[in-house]
Short mmCIF file of C-alpha atoms in Angstrom, two decimals:
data_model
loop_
_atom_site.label_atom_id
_atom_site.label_comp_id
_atom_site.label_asym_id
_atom_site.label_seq_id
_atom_site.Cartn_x
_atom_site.Cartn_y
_atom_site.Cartn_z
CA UNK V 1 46.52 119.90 35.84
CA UNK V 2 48.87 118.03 38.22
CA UNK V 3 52.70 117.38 38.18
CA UNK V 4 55.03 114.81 37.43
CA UNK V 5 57.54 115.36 40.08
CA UNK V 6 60.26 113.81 38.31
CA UNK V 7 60.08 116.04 35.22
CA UNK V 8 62.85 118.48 34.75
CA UNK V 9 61.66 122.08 35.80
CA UNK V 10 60.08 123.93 33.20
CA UNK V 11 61.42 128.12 33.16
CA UNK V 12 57.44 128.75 31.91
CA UNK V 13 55.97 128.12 34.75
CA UNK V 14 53.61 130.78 36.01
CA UNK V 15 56.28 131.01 39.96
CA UNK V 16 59.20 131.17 37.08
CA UNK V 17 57.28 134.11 35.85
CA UNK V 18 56.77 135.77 38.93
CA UNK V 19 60.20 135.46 40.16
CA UNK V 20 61.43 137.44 36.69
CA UNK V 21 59.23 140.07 37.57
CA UNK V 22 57.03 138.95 34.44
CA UNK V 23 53.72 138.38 36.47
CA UNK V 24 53.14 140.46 39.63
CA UNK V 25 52.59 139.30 42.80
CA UNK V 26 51.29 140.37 46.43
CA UNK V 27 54.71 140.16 47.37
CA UNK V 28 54.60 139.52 51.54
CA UNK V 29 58.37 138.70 52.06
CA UNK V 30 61.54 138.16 49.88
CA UNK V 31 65.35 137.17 50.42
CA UNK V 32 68.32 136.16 48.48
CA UNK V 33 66.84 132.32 49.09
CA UNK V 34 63.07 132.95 48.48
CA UNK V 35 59.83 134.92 47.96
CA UNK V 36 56.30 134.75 49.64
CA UNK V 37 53.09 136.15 48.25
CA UNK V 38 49.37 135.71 48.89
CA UNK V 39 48.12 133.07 47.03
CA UNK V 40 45.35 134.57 44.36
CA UNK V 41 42.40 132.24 45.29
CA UNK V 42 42.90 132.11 48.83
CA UNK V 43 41.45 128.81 50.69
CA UNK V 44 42.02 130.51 54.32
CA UNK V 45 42.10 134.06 55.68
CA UNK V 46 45.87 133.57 55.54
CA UNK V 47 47.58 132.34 52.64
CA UNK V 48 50.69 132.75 51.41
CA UNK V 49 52.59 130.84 49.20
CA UNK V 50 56.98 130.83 49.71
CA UNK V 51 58.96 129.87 46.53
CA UNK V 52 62.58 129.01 46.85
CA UNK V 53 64.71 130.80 44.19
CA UNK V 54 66.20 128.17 42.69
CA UNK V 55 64.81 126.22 39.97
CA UNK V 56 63.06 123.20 41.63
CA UNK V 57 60.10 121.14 40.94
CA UNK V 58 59.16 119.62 43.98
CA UNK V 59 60.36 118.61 47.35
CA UNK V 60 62.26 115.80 46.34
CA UNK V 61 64.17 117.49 43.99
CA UNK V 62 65.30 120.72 46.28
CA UNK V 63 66.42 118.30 49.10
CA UNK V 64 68.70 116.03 46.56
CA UNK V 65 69.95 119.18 44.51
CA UNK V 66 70.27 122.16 46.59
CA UNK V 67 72.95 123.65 48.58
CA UNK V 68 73.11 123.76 52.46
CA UNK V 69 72.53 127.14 52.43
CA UNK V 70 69.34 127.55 50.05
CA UNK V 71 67.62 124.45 52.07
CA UNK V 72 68.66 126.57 54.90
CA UNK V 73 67.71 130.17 53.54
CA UNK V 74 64.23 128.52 52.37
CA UNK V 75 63.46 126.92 55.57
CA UNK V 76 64.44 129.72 57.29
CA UNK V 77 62.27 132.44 54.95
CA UNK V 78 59.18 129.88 55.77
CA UNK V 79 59.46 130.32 59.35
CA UNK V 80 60.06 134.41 59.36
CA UNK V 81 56.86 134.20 57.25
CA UNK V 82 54.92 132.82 59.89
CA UNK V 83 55.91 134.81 63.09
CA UNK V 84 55.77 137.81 60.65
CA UNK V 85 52.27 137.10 60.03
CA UNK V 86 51.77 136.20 63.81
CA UNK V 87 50.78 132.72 62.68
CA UNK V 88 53.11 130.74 65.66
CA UNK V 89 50.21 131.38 68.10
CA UNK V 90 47.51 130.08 67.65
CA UNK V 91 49.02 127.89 65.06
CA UNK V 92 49.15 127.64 61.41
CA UNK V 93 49.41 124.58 58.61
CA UNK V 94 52.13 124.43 56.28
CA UNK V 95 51.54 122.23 53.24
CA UNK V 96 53.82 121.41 49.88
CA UNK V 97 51.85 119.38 47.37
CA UNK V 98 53.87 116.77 45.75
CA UNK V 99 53.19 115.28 41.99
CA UNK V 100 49.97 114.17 40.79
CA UNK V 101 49.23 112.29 44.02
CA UNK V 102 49.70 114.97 46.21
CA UNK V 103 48.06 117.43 44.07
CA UNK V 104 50.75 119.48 42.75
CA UNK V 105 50.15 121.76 40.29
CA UNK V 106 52.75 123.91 39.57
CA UNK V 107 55.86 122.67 39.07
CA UNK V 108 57.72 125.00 41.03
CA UNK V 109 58.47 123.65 44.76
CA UNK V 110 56.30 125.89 46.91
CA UNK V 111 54.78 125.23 50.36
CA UNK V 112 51.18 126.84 51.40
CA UNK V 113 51.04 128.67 54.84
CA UNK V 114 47.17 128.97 55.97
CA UNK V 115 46.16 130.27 59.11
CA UNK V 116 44.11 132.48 60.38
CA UNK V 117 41.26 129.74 61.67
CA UNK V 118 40.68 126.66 63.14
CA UNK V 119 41.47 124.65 60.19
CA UNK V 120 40.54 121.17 60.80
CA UNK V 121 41.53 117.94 59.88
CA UNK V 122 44.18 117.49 57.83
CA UNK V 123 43.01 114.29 55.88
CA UNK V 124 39.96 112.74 56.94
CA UNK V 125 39.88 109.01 57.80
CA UNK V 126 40.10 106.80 54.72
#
């Protein structure tokens, strides 16, 4: 299933869930502005998946809706993650999937941190 970035969020969703302590989670970091946890079905050695707190569906809507200081505490909670996880060096990829084109399929705004491994190309050449 993929996500209509434009559709208002939806307090079911299963990163709704986990922030309400309904679902558990491999929690690897969390702040007043956001929690990271290893992703279930991993697609690198490392990877972790931060969630801002607030309720956002994608990208687009965080950065027209949310304060200074959650775009700030998020960004901020994304990097920590990374040196905490000594991703810096050698290097990591950071990815948010955005609506159905982008492959989104929760709609909860999340970015992906892999690392770990060489991991290649990002997009090969269409």
């Amino acid at each position: 299933m993929t996500v209509d970035a434009t559709q208002p969020y939806d307090p079911g969703n299963i990163f709704a869930k986990i922030l309400r302590g309904e679902i558990p989670c491999s929690k690897v970091y969390e702040d007043e502005w956001a929690l990271a946890f290893h992703d279930i079905a991993p697609q690198a050695p490392v990877h972790v998946l931060v969630i801002p707190k607030g309720e956002y569906v994608a990208w687009d809507d965080f950065s027209a809706r949310a304060s200074a200081e959650e775009i700030a505490g998020f960004v901020r909670a994304v990097g920590h993650v990374a040196r905490e996880l000594g991703l810096v060096e050698p290097g990591y990829r950071l990815l948010a999937n955005v609506g159905a084109h982008g492959g989104q399929e929760v709609p909860h705004l999340h970015v992906h941190l892999f690392g770990g491994r060489p991991l290649g190309r990002m997009i090969s050449a269409i």
